[in-house]
JSON list of C-alpha atoms in Angstrom, two decimals:
[
{"chain": "A", "resi": 1, "resn": "GLU", "atom": "CA", "xyz": [164.09, 130.38, 124.89]},
{"chain": "A", "resi": 2, "resn": "PRO", "atom": "CA", "xyz": [161.42, 131.63, 122.60]},
{"chain": "A", "resi": 3, "resn": "GLU", "atom": "CA", "xyz": [161.60, 131.28, 119.11]},
{"chain": "A", "resi": 4, "resn": "VAL", "atom": "CA", "xyz": [159.98, 131.70, 115.74]},
{"chain": "A", "resi": 5, "resn": "THR", "atom": "CA", "xyz": [158.57, 128.61, 114.25]},
{"chain": "A", "resi": 6, "resn": "GLN", "atom": "CA", "xyz": [157.82, 127.75, 110.51]},
{"chain": "A", "resi": 7, "resn": "THR", "atom": "CA", "xyz": [155.46, 125.12, 109.12]},
{"chain": "A", "resi": 8, "resn": "PRO", "atom": "CA", "xyz": [156.27, 123.01, 106.69]},
{"chain": "A", "resi": 9, "resn": "SER", "atom": "CA", "xyz": [160.05, 122.81, 106.52]},
{"chain": "A", "resi": 10, "resn": "HIS", "atom": "CA", "xyz": [159.58, 121.66, 103.03]},
{"chain": "A", "resi": 11, "resn": "GLN", "atom": "CA", "xyz": [156.76, 121.97, 100.31]},
{"chain": "A", "resi": 12, "resn": "VAL", "atom": "CA", "xyz": [156.78, 120.98, 96.72]},
{"chain": "A", "resi": 13, "resn": "THR", "atom": "CA", "xyz": [154.06, 122.14, 94.69]},
{"chain": "A", "resi": 14, "resn": "GLN", "atom": "CA", "xyz": [153.15, 122.58, 91.00]},
{"chain": "A", "resi": 15, "resn": "MET", "atom": "CA", "xyz": [153.91, 125.61, 89.14]},
{"chain": "A", "resi": 16, "resn": "GLY", "atom": "CA", "xyz": [150.16, 127.57, 89.20]},
{"chain": "A", "resi": 17, "resn": "GLN", "atom": "CA", "xyz": [149.23, 126.28, 92.70]},
{"chain": "A", "resi": 18, "resn": "GLU", "atom": "CA", "xyz": [148.68, 128.05, 95.17]},
{"chain": "A", "resi": 19, "resn": "VAL", "atom": "CA", "xyz": [150.75, 127.81, 98.48]},
{"chain": "A", "resi": 20, "resn": "ILE", "atom": "CA", "xyz": [150.50, 129.05, 102.10]},
{"chain": "A", "resi": 21, "resn": "LEU", "atom": "CA", "xyz": [153.38, 129.17, 104.41]},
{"chain": "A", "resi": 22, "resn": "ARG", "atom": "CA", "xyz": [152.97, 129.30, 108.09]},
{"chain": "A", "resi": 23, "resn": "CYS", "atom": "CA", "xyz": [154.88, 131.10, 110.92]},
{"chain": "A", "resi": 24, "resn": "VAL", "atom": "CA", "xyz": [154.28, 131.35, 114.40]},
{"chain": "A", "resi": 25, "resn": "PRO", "atom": "CA", "xyz": [156.47, 134.79, 115.80]},
{"chain": "A", "resi": 26, "resn": "ILE", "atom": "CA", "xyz": [157.88, 135.12, 119.15]},
{"chain": "A", "resi": 27, "resn": "SER", "atom": "CA", "xyz": [154.51, 135.42, 121.31]},
{"chain": "A", "resi": 28, "resn": "ASN", "atom": "CA", "xyz": [155.50, 139.44, 122.67]},
{"chain": "A", "resi": 29, "resn": "HIS", "atom": "CA", "xyz": [156.74, 140.46, 119.16]},
{"chain": "A", "resi": 30, "resn": "LEU", "atom": "CA", "xyz": [154.52, 142.98, 117.24]},
{"chain": "A", "resi": 31, "resn": "TYR", "atom": "CA", "xyz": [156.52, 143.21, 114.01]},
{"chain": "A", "resi": 32, "resn": "PHE", "atom": "CA", "xyz": [156.76, 140.35, 111.63]},
{"chain": "A", "resi": 33, "resn": "TYR", "atom": "CA", "xyz": [158.57, 139.71, 108.33]},
{"chain": "A", "resi": 34, "resn": "TRP", "atom": "CA", "xyz": [158.94, 137.64, 105.15]},
{"chain": "A", "resi": 35, "resn": "TYR", "atom": "CA", "xyz": [162.40, 137.11, 103.54]},
{"chain": "A", "resi": 36, "resn": "ARG", "atom": "CA", "xyz": [162.95, 134.78, 101.04]},
{"chain": "A", "resi": 37, "resn": "GLN", "atom": "CA", "xyz": [166.72, 133.16, 100.17]},
{"chain": "A", "resi": 38, "resn": "ILE", "atom": "CA", "xyz": [167.08, 131.82, 96.35]},
{"chain": "A", "resi": 39, "resn": "LEU", "atom": "CA", "xyz": [169.87, 129.01, 96.34]},
{"chain": "A", "resi": 40, "resn": "GLY", "atom": "CA", "xyz": [173.40, 130.38, 96.55]},
{"chain": "A", "resi": 41, "resn": "GLN", "atom": "CA", "xyz": [171.72, 134.27, 96.71]},
{"chain": "A", "resi": 42, "resn": "LYS", "atom": "CA", "xyz": [171.51, 137.07, 99.22]},
{"chain": "A", "resi": 43, "resn": "VAL", "atom": "CA", "xyz": [168.45, 137.05, 101.70]},
{"chain": "A", "resi": 44, "resn": "GLU", "atom": "CA", "xyz": [166.10, 139.14, 100.42]},
{"chain": "A", "resi": 45, "resn": "PHE", "atom": "CA", "xyz": [163.24, 141.58, 102.23]},
{"chain": "A", "resi": 46, "resn": "LEU", "atom": "CA", "xyz": [159.85, 140.58, 101.04]},
{"chain": "A", "resi": 47, "resn": "VAL", "atom": "CA", "xyz": [157.17, 142.60, 103.36]},
{"chain": "A", "resi": 48, "resn": "SER", "atom": "CA", "xyz": [156.85, 143.69, 106.87]},
{"chain": "A", "resi": 49, "resn": "PHE", "atom": "CA", "xyz": [153.44, 143.65, 108.96]},
{"chain": "A", "resi": 50, "resn": "TYR", "atom": "CA", "xyz": [152.29, 145.72, 111.83]},
{"chain": "A", "resi": 51, "resn": "ASN", "atom": "CA", "xyz": [149.20, 146.05, 113.52]},
{"chain": "A", "resi": 52, "resn": "ASN", "atom": "CA", "xyz": [147.57, 143.76, 111.11]},
{"chain": "A", "resi": 53, "resn": "GLU", "atom": "CA", "xyz": [148.42, 145.74, 107.88]},
{"chain": "A", "resi": 54, "resn": "ILE", "atom": "CA", "xyz": [151.52, 145.58, 105.64]},
{"chain": "A", "resi": 55, "resn": "SER", "atom": "CA", "xyz": [154.03, 148.10, 106.31]},
{"chain": "A", "resi": 56, "resn": "GLU", "atom": "CA", "xyz": [156.34, 148.06, 103.67]},
{"chain": "A", "resi": 57, "resn": "LYS", "atom": "CA", "xyz": [157.00, 145.66, 100.84]},
{"chain": "A", "resi": 58, "resn": "SER", "atom": "CA", "xyz": [159.64, 145.14, 98.17]},
{"chain": "A", "resi": 59, "resn": "GLU", "atom": "CA", "xyz": [159.14, 144.86, 94.54]},
{"chain": "A", "resi": 60, "resn": "ILE", "atom": "CA", "xyz": [159.18, 141.42, 94.58]},
{"chain": "A", "resi": 61, "resn": "PHE", "atom": "CA", "xyz": [156.05, 141.26, 96.58]},
{"chain": "A", "resi": 62, "resn": "ASP", "atom": "CA", "xyz": [153.50, 141.41, 93.61]},
{"chain": "A", "resi": 63, "resn": "ASP", "atom": "CA", "xyz": [149.88, 140.95, 93.61]},
{"chain": "A", "resi": 64, "resn": "GLN", "atom": "CA", "xyz": [150.51, 137.12, 93.78]},
{"chain": "A", "resi": 65, "resn": "PHE", "atom": "CA", "xyz": [152.01, 137.39, 97.39]},
{"chain": "A", "resi": 66, "resn": "SER", "atom": "CA", "xyz": [149.82, 138.39, 100.33]},
{"chain": "A", "resi": 67, "resn": "VAL", "atom": "CA", "xyz": [150.32, 138.02, 104.00]},
{"chain": "A", "resi": 68, "resn": "GLU", "atom": "CA", "xyz": [147.70, 137.41, 107.10]},
{"chain": "A", "resi": 69, "resn": "ARG", "atom": "CA", "xyz": [147.30, 137.20, 110.73]},
{"chain": "A", "resi": 70, "resn": "PRO", "atom": "CA", "xyz": [144.53, 134.99, 110.71]},
{"chain": "A", "resi": 71, "resn": "ASP", "atom": "CA", "xyz": [144.67, 134.33, 114.51]},
{"chain": "A", "resi": 72, "resn": "GLY", "atom": "CA", "xyz": [146.69, 135.71, 117.44]},
{"chain": "A", "resi": 73, "resn": "SER", "atom": "CA", "xyz": [149.35, 133.46, 116.68]},
{"chain": "A", "resi": 74, "resn": "ASN", "atom": "CA", "xyz": [150.08, 132.58, 113.26]},
{"chain": "A", "resi": 75, "resn": "PHE", "atom": "CA", "xyz": [151.40, 135.03, 110.25]},
{"chain": "A", "resi": 76, "resn": "THR", "atom": "CA", "xyz": [150.92, 133.30, 106.95]},
{"chain": "A", "resi": 77, "resn": "LEU", "atom": "CA", "xyz": [152.55, 134.18, 103.51]},
{"chain": "A", "resi": 78, "resn": "LYS", "atom": "CA", "xyz": [150.33, 133.15, 100.41]},
{"chain": "A", "resi": 79, "resn": "ILE", "atom": "CA", "xyz": [151.59, 132.72, 96.87]},
{"chain": "A", "resi": 80, "resn": "ARG", "atom": "CA", "xyz": [148.26, 132.43, 94.74]},
{"chain": "A", "resi": 81, "resn": "SER", "atom": "CA", "xyz": [150.05, 130.92, 91.40]},
{"chain": "A", "resi": 82, "resn": "THR", "atom": "CA", "xyz": [153.47, 129.86, 91.79]},
{"chain": "A", "resi": 83, "resn": "LYS", "atom": "CA", "xyz": [156.13, 130.12, 89.35]},
{"chain": "A", "resi": 84, "resn": "LEU", "atom": "CA", "xyz": [159.40, 128.19, 88.89]},
{"chain": "A", "resi": 85, "resn": "GLU", "atom": "CA", "xyz": [161.41, 131.01, 90.26]},
{"chain": "A", "resi": 86, "resn": "ASP", "atom": "CA", "xyz": [159.39, 131.09, 93.32]},
{"chain": "A", "resi": 87, "resn": "SER", "atom": "CA", "xyz": [161.72, 128.26, 94.64]},
{"chain": "A", "resi": 88, "resn": "ALA", "atom": "CA", "xyz": [163.45, 129.34, 97.46]},
{"chain": "A", "resi": 89, "resn": "MET", "atom": "CA", "xyz": [164.12, 129.38, 101.25]},
{"chain": "A", "resi": 90, "resn": "TYR", "atom": "CA", "xyz": [161.28, 131.57, 103.01]},
{"chain": "A", "resi": 91, "resn": "PHE", "atom": "CA", "xyz": [162.26, 132.82, 106.33]},
{"chain": "A", "resi": 92, "resn": "CYS", "atom": "CA", "xyz": [159.63, 134.63, 108.68]},
{"chain": "A", "resi": 93, "resn": "ALA", "atom": "CA", "xyz": [161.05, 136.84, 111.31]},
{"chain": "A", "resi": 94, "resn": "SER", "atom": "CA", "xyz": [159.63, 138.74, 114.21]},
{"chain": "A", "resi": 95, "resn": "SER", "atom": "CA", "xyz": [160.94, 141.64, 116.51]},
{"chain": "A", "resi": 96, "resn": "GLU", "atom": "CA", "xyz": [159.74, 143.04, 119.50]},
{"chain": "A", "resi": 97, "resn": "ALA", "atom": "CA", "xyz": [159.40, 146.58, 118.29]},
{"chain": "A", "resi": 98, "resn": "ASP", "atom": "CA", "xyz": [160.43, 148.67, 115.54]},
{"chain": "A", "resi": 99, "resn": "TYR", "atom": "CA", "xyz": [164.26, 149.24, 114.98]},
{"chain": "A", "resi": 100, "resn": "ASN", "atom": "CA", "xyz": [164.56, 146.32, 117.26]},
{"chain": "A", "resi": 101, "resn": "GLU", "atom": "CA", "xyz": [166.68, 142.98, 116.29]},
{"chain": "A", "resi": 102, "resn": "GLN", "atom": "CA", "xyz": [164.81, 140.52, 114.15]},
{"chain": "A", "resi": 103, "resn": "PHE", "atom": "CA", "xyz": [164.83, 136.98, 114.93]},
{"chain": "A", "resi": 104, "resn": "PHE", "atom": "CA", "xyz": [164.45, 134.30, 112.06]},
{"chain": "A", "resi": 105, "resn": "GLY", "atom": "CA", "xyz": [162.55, 131.20, 111.77]},
{"chain": "A", "resi": 106, "resn": "PRO", "atom": "CA", "xyz": [164.01, 127.97, 110.50]},
{"chain": "A", "resi": 107, "resn": "GLY", "atom": "CA", "xyz": [162.55, 128.42, 106.97]},
{"chain": "A", "resi": 108, "resn": "THR", "atom": "CA", "xyz": [160.33, 126.81, 104.67]},
{"chain": "A", "resi": 109, "resn": "ARG", "atom": "CA", "xyz": [162.16, 125.42, 101.28]},
{"chain": "A", "resi": 110, "resn": "LEU", "atom": "CA", "xyz": [159.70, 125.64, 98.68]},
{"chain": "A", "resi": 111, "resn": "THR", "atom": "CA", "xyz": [160.02, 123.81, 95.50]},
{"chain": "A", "resi": 112, "resn": "VAL", "atom": "CA", "xyz": [158.09, 124.63, 92.56]},
{"chain": "A", "resi": 113, "resn": "LEU", "atom": "CA", "xyz": [158.10, 121.90, 89.67]},
{"chain": "B", "resi": 1, "resn": "GLN", "atom": "CA", "xyz": [169.86, 150.89, 94.78]},
{"chain": "B", "resi": 2, "resn": "LYS", "atom": "CA", "xyz": [170.50, 150.83, 98.32]},
{"chain": "B", "resi": 3, "resn": "GLU", "atom": "CA", "xyz": [173.51, 148.14, 98.76]},
{"chain": "B", "resi": 4, "resn": "VAL", "atom": "CA", "xyz": [175.36, 146.04, 101.38]},
{"chain": "B", "resi": 5, "resn": "GLU", "atom": "CA", "xyz": [178.71, 144.79, 100.24]},
{"chain": "B", "resi": 6, "resn": "GLN", "atom": "CA", "xyz": [180.78, 142.00, 101.52]},
{"chain": "B", "resi": 7, "resn": "ASN", "atom": "CA", "xyz": [183.44, 140.03, 100.47]},
{"chain": "B", "resi": 8, "resn": "SER", "atom": "CA", "xyz": [182.12, 136.61, 99.57]},
{"chain": "B", "resi": 9, "resn": "GLY", "atom": "CA", "xyz": [185.41, 134.80, 100.85]},
{"chain": "B", "resi": 10, "resn": "PRO", "atom": "CA", "xyz": [186.16, 132.26, 101.79]},
{"chain": "B", "resi": 11, "resn": "LEU", "atom": "CA", "xyz": [188.14, 133.68, 104.45]},
{"chain": "B", "resi": 12, "resn": "SER", "atom": "CA", "xyz": [190.45, 131.19, 106.16]},
{"chain": "B", "resi": 13, "resn": "VAL", "atom": "CA", "xyz": [192.13, 131.38, 109.59]},
{"chain": "B", "resi": 14, "resn": "PRO", "atom": "CA", "xyz": [193.44, 129.07, 111.97]},
{"chain": "B", "resi": 15, "resn": "GLU", "atom": "CA", "xyz": [192.02, 127.97, 115.02]},
{"chain": "B", "resi": 16, "resn": "GLY", "atom": "CA", "xyz": [192.65, 130.41, 117.95]},
{"chain": "B", "resi": 17, "resn": "ALA", "atom": "CA", "xyz": [193.16, 133.37, 115.65]},
{"chain": "B", "resi": 18, "resn": "ILE", "atom": "CA", "xyz": [191.22, 136.44, 115.18]},
{"chain": "B", "resi": 19, "resn": "ALA", "atom": "CA", "xyz": [188.90, 136.73, 112.09]},
{"chain": "B", "resi": 20, "resn": "SER", "atom": "CA", "xyz": [187.80, 140.09, 110.72]},
{"chain": "B", "resi": 21, "resn": "LEU", "atom": "CA", "xyz": [184.89, 140.24, 108.66]},
{"chain": "B", "resi": 22, "resn": "ASN", "atom": "CA", "xyz": [183.99, 143.65, 106.73]},
{"chain": "B", "resi": 23, "resn": "CYS", "atom": "CA", "xyz": [180.85, 145.05, 105.25]},
{"chain": "B", "resi": 24, "resn": "THR", "atom": "CA", "xyz": [180.41, 148.53, 103.71]},
{"chain": "B", "resi": 25, "resn": "TYR", "atom": "CA", "xyz": [176.87, 150.14, 103.09]},
{"chain": "B", "resi": 26, "resn": "SER", "atom": "CA", "xyz": [175.37, 152.63, 100.47]},
{"chain": "B", "resi": 27, "resn": "ASP", "atom": "CA", "xyz": [172.83, 154.42, 102.56]},
{"chain": "B", "resi": 28, "resn": "ARG", "atom": "CA", "xyz": [174.36, 157.12, 104.75]},
{"chain": "B", "resi": 29, "resn": "GLY", "atom": "CA", "xyz": [171.21, 157.69, 106.80]},
{"chain": "B", "resi": 30, "resn": "SER", "atom": "CA", "xyz": [171.12, 153.82, 107.74]},
{"chain": "B", "resi": 31, "resn": "GLN", "atom": "CA", "xyz": [170.80, 153.61, 111.46]},
{"chain": "B", "resi": 32, "resn": "SER", "atom": "CA", "xyz": [170.80, 150.00, 112.63]},
{"chain": "B", "resi": 33, "resn": "PHE", "atom": "CA", "xyz": [173.31, 147.31, 111.79]},
{"chain": "B", "resi": 34, "resn": "PHE", "atom": "CA", "xyz": [173.17, 143.63, 112.24]},
{"chain": "B", "resi": 35, "resn": "TRP", "atom": "CA", "xyz": [175.45, 140.59, 112.02]},
{"chain": "B", "resi": 36, "resn": "TYR", "atom": "CA", "xyz": [174.03, 137.08, 111.37]},
{"chain": "B", "resi": 37, "resn": "ARG", "atom": "CA", "xyz": [175.70, 133.82, 111.36]},
{"chain": "B", "resi": 38, "resn": "GLN", "atom": "CA", "xyz": [174.20, 131.23, 108.68]},
{"chain": "B", "resi": 39, "resn": "TYR", "atom": "CA", "xyz": [175.28, 127.90, 108.50]},
{"chain": "B", "resi": 40, "resn": "SER", "atom": "CA", "xyz": [174.66, 125.98, 105.03]},
{"chain": "B", "resi": 41, "resn": "GLY", "atom": "CA", "xyz": [170.81, 125.10, 104.70]},
{"chain": "B", "resi": 42, "resn": "LYS", "atom": "CA", "xyz": [170.00, 127.06, 108.14]},
{"chain": "B", "resi": 43, "resn": "SER", "atom": "CA", "xyz": [168.15, 130.22, 108.64]},
{"chain": "B", "resi": 44, "resn": "PRO", "atom": "CA", "xyz": [170.03, 133.44, 109.80]},
{"chain": "B", "resi": 45, "resn": "GLU", "atom": "CA", "xyz": [171.01, 133.35, 113.67]},
{"chain": "B", "resi": 46, "resn": "LEU", "atom": "CA", "xyz": [171.58, 136.86, 115.05]},
{"chain": "B", "resi": 47, "resn": "ILE", "atom": "CA", "xyz": [175.07, 137.54, 116.55]},
{"chain": "B", "resi": 48, "resn": "MET", "atom": "CA", "xyz": [175.47, 141.08, 117.13]},
{"chain": "B", "resi": 49, "resn": "PHE", "atom": "CA", "xyz": [173.84, 144.45, 116.42]},
{"chain": "B", "resi": 50, "resn": "ILE", "atom": "CA", "xyz": [175.02, 147.92, 116.67]},
{"chain": "B", "resi": 51, "resn": "TYR", "atom": "CA", "xyz": [173.60, 151.32, 116.56]},
{"chain": "B", "resi": 52, "resn": "SER", "atom": "CA", "xyz": [176.40, 153.76, 117.44]},
{"chain": "B", "resi": 53, "resn": "ASN", "atom": "CA", "xyz": [179.65, 154.73, 116.12]},
{"chain": "B", "resi": 54, "resn": "GLY", "atom": "CA", "xyz": [182.36, 152.82, 117.79]},
{"chain": "B", "resi": 55, "resn": "ASP", "atom": "CA", "xyz": [182.80, 149.21, 119.15]},
{"chain": "B", "resi": 56, "resn": "LYS", "atom": "CA", "xyz": [180.37, 146.93, 121.02]},
{"chain": "B", "resi": 57, "resn": "GLU", "atom": "CA", "xyz": [181.61, 143.87, 122.46]},
{"chain": "B", "resi": 58, "resn": "ASP", "atom": "CA", "xyz": [179.89, 140.60, 123.41]},
{"chain": "B", "resi": 59, "resn": "GLY", "atom": "CA", "xyz": [182.27, 137.64, 124.43]},
{"chain": "B", "resi": 60, "resn": "ARG", "atom": "CA", "xyz": [184.36, 136.72, 121.54]},
{"chain": "B", "resi": 61, "resn": "PHE", "atom": "CA", "xyz": [182.59, 138.82, 119.28]},
{"chain": "B", "resi": 62, "resn": "THR", "atom": "CA", "xyz": [183.07, 142.65, 118.66]},
{"chain": "B", "resi": 63, "resn": "ALA", "atom": "CA", "xyz": [181.11, 144.76, 116.52]},
{"chain": "B", "resi": 64, "resn": "GLN", "atom": "CA", "xyz": [182.81, 148.20, 115.09]},
{"chain": "B", "resi": 65, "resn": "LEU", "atom": "CA", "xyz": [180.70, 150.85, 113.04]},
{"chain": "B", "resi": 66, "resn": "ASN", "atom": "CA", "xyz": [181.94, 153.79, 111.45]},
{"chain": "B", "resi": 67, "resn": "LYS", "atom": "CA", "xyz": [179.22, 155.83, 109.98]},
{"chain": "B", "resi": 68, "resn": "ALA", "atom": "CA", "xyz": [181.32, 158.41, 108.71]},
{"chain": "B", "resi": 69, "resn": "SER", "atom": "CA", "xyz": [183.05, 155.58, 106.28]},
{"chain": "B", "resi": 70, "resn": "GLN", "atom": "CA", "xyz": [180.02, 153.69, 106.24]},
{"chain": "B", "resi": 71, "resn": "TYR", "atom": "CA", "xyz": [181.68, 150.82, 107.22]},
{"chain": "B", "resi": 72, "resn": "VAL", "atom": "CA", "xyz": [180.67, 148.09, 110.02]},
{"chain": "B", "resi": 73, "resn": "SER", "atom": "CA", "xyz": [183.00, 144.96, 110.71]},
{"chain": "B", "resi": 74, "resn": "LEU", "atom": "CA", "xyz": [182.69, 142.02, 113.13]},
{"chain": "B", "resi": 75, "resn": "LEU", "atom": "CA", "xyz": [185.87, 140.33, 114.92]},
{"chain": "B", "resi": 76, "resn": "ILE", "atom": "CA", "xyz": [185.90, 137.17, 116.15]},
{"chain": "B", "resi": 77, "resn": "ARG", "atom": "CA", "xyz": [188.54, 136.48, 118.57]},
{"chain": "B", "resi": 78, "resn": "ASP", "atom": "CA", "xyz": [189.71, 132.96, 119.39]},
{"chain": "B", "resi": 79, "resn": "SER", "atom": "CA", "xyz": [187.89, 131.60, 116.53]},
{"chain": "B", "resi": 80, "resn": "GLN", "atom": "CA", "xyz": [186.83, 127.71, 116.70]},
{"chain": "B", "resi": 81, "resn": "PRO", "atom": "CA", "xyz": [185.78, 125.28, 113.88]},
{"chain": "B", "resi": 82, "resn": "SER", "atom": "CA", "xyz": [182.41, 125.51, 114.93]},
{"chain": "B", "resi": 83, "resn": "ASP", "atom": "CA", "xyz": [182.66, 129.48, 113.79]},
{"chain": "B", "resi": 84, "resn": "SER", "atom": "CA", "xyz": [183.06, 128.05, 110.40]},
{"chain": "B", "resi": 85, "resn": "ALA", "atom": "CA", "xyz": [179.77, 129.46, 108.78]},
{"chain": "B", "resi": 86, "resn": "THR", "atom": "CA", "xyz": [178.74, 132.52, 106.39]},
{"chain": "B", "resi": 87, "resn": "TYR", "atom": "CA", "xyz": [178.37, 136.14, 107.99]},
{"chain": "B", "resi": 88, "resn": "LEU", "atom": "CA", "xyz": [175.48, 137.98, 106.75]},
{"chain": "B", "resi": 89, "resn": "CYS", "atom": "CA", "xyz": [175.75, 142.02, 107.17]},
{"chain": "B", "resi": 90, "resn": "ALA", "atom": "CA", "xyz": [172.37, 143.48, 107.46]},
{"chain": "B", "resi": 91, "resn": "VAL", "atom": "CA", "xyz": [171.40, 147.46, 107.34]},
{"chain": "B", "resi": 92, "resn": "ASP", "atom": "CA", "xyz": [168.42, 148.95, 108.22]},
{"chain": "B", "resi": 93, "resn": "MET", "atom": "CA", "xyz": [168.07, 151.46, 105.47]},
{"chain": "B", "resi": 94, "resn": "ASN", "atom": "CA", "xyz": [166.11, 153.82, 107.38]},
{"chain": "B", "resi": 95, "resn": "THR", "atom": "CA", "xyz": [163.06, 153.85, 105.10]},
{"chain": "B", "resi": 96, "resn": "GLY", "atom": "CA", "xyz": [160.50, 154.09, 107.98]},
{"chain": "B", "resi": 97, "resn": "PHE", "atom": "CA", "xyz": [159.72, 150.68, 109.05]},
{"chain": "B", "resi": 98, "resn": "GLN", "atom": "CA", "xyz": [162.60, 148.06, 109.48]},
{"chain": "B", "resi": 99, "resn": "LYS", "atom": "CA", "xyz": [163.34, 146.62, 106.50]},
{"chain": "B", "resi": 100, "resn": "LEU", "atom": "CA", "xyz": [166.98, 144.59, 106.67]},
{"chain": "B", "resi": 101, "resn": "VAL", "atom": "CA", "xyz": [169.02, 144.77, 103.38]},
{"chain": "B", "resi": 102, "resn": "PHE", "atom": "CA", "xyz": [171.48, 141.61, 103.44]},
{"chain": "B", "resi": 103, "resn": "GLY", "atom": "CA", "xyz": [174.78, 141.51, 101.83]},
{"chain": "B", "resi": 104, "resn": "THR", "atom": "CA", "xyz": [176.03, 138.35, 100.10]},
{"chain": "B", "resi": 105, "resn": "GLY", "atom": "CA", "xyz": [177.68, 137.21, 103.37]},
{"chain": "B", "resi": 106, "resn": "THR", "atom": "CA", "xyz": [181.39, 136.27, 103.80]},
{"chain": "B", "resi": 107, "resn": "ARG", "atom": "CA", "xyz": [182.11, 132.42, 104.29]},
{"chain": "B", "resi": 108, "resn": "LEU", "atom": "CA", "xyz": [184.45, 131.82, 107.26]},
{"chain": "B", "resi": 109, "resn": "LEU", "atom": "CA", "xyz": [186.60, 128.54, 107.55]},
{"chain": "B", "resi": 110, "resn": "VAL", "atom": "CA", "xyz": [188.39, 127.88, 110.96]},
{"chain": "B", "resi": 111, "resn": "SER", "atom": "CA", "xyz": [190.89, 125.26, 110.42]},
{"chain": "B", "resi": 112, "resn": "PRO", "atom": "CA", "xyz": [192.08, 123.02, 113.49]}
]
């Protein structure tokens, strides 16, 4: 069964460093998303991406964040200068079409020291 | 602020019983509703989705939607210990492109 994959599973970084989280969405899906979940809190929407551009973003997704689809399979989330409060699980999701169900990857645990 | 509310639980049920999980949402224009299961330290796993008022059944799971009351629920029949997890209600708040707003989740404990 096709699934969303994410790498790395765990990333530890120093405050102020740049990190890139990688995702491979399900191959025939066209809509891609990033969510995050701070430990013990709810899953929060960050950004949606379609046709090589951002379709919607949340207040969390400020200038420190960017997304890219560098090739036909990968979808990345970059945090330019990490802060302690960026420590969270970051989930990538994809859907076949808009308003279809979203399937989540296993997540990347980001720890900022 | 568009919100999704769930009782955090835990909801404790014995094995074989029916577990009933509830969710309310604030945006009357919401169109799509999803239930995800999340085991500790894992990612959300889609269980059910529902778009129309009424009931939708899939195996042991039934989703119920009442748009007039802005209420969606999930029933789990014949609950198993392996159903013990946090159940997340997610709502597409009809902002144009799909953007799921999640509740905090209800922790379900099924005792053998």
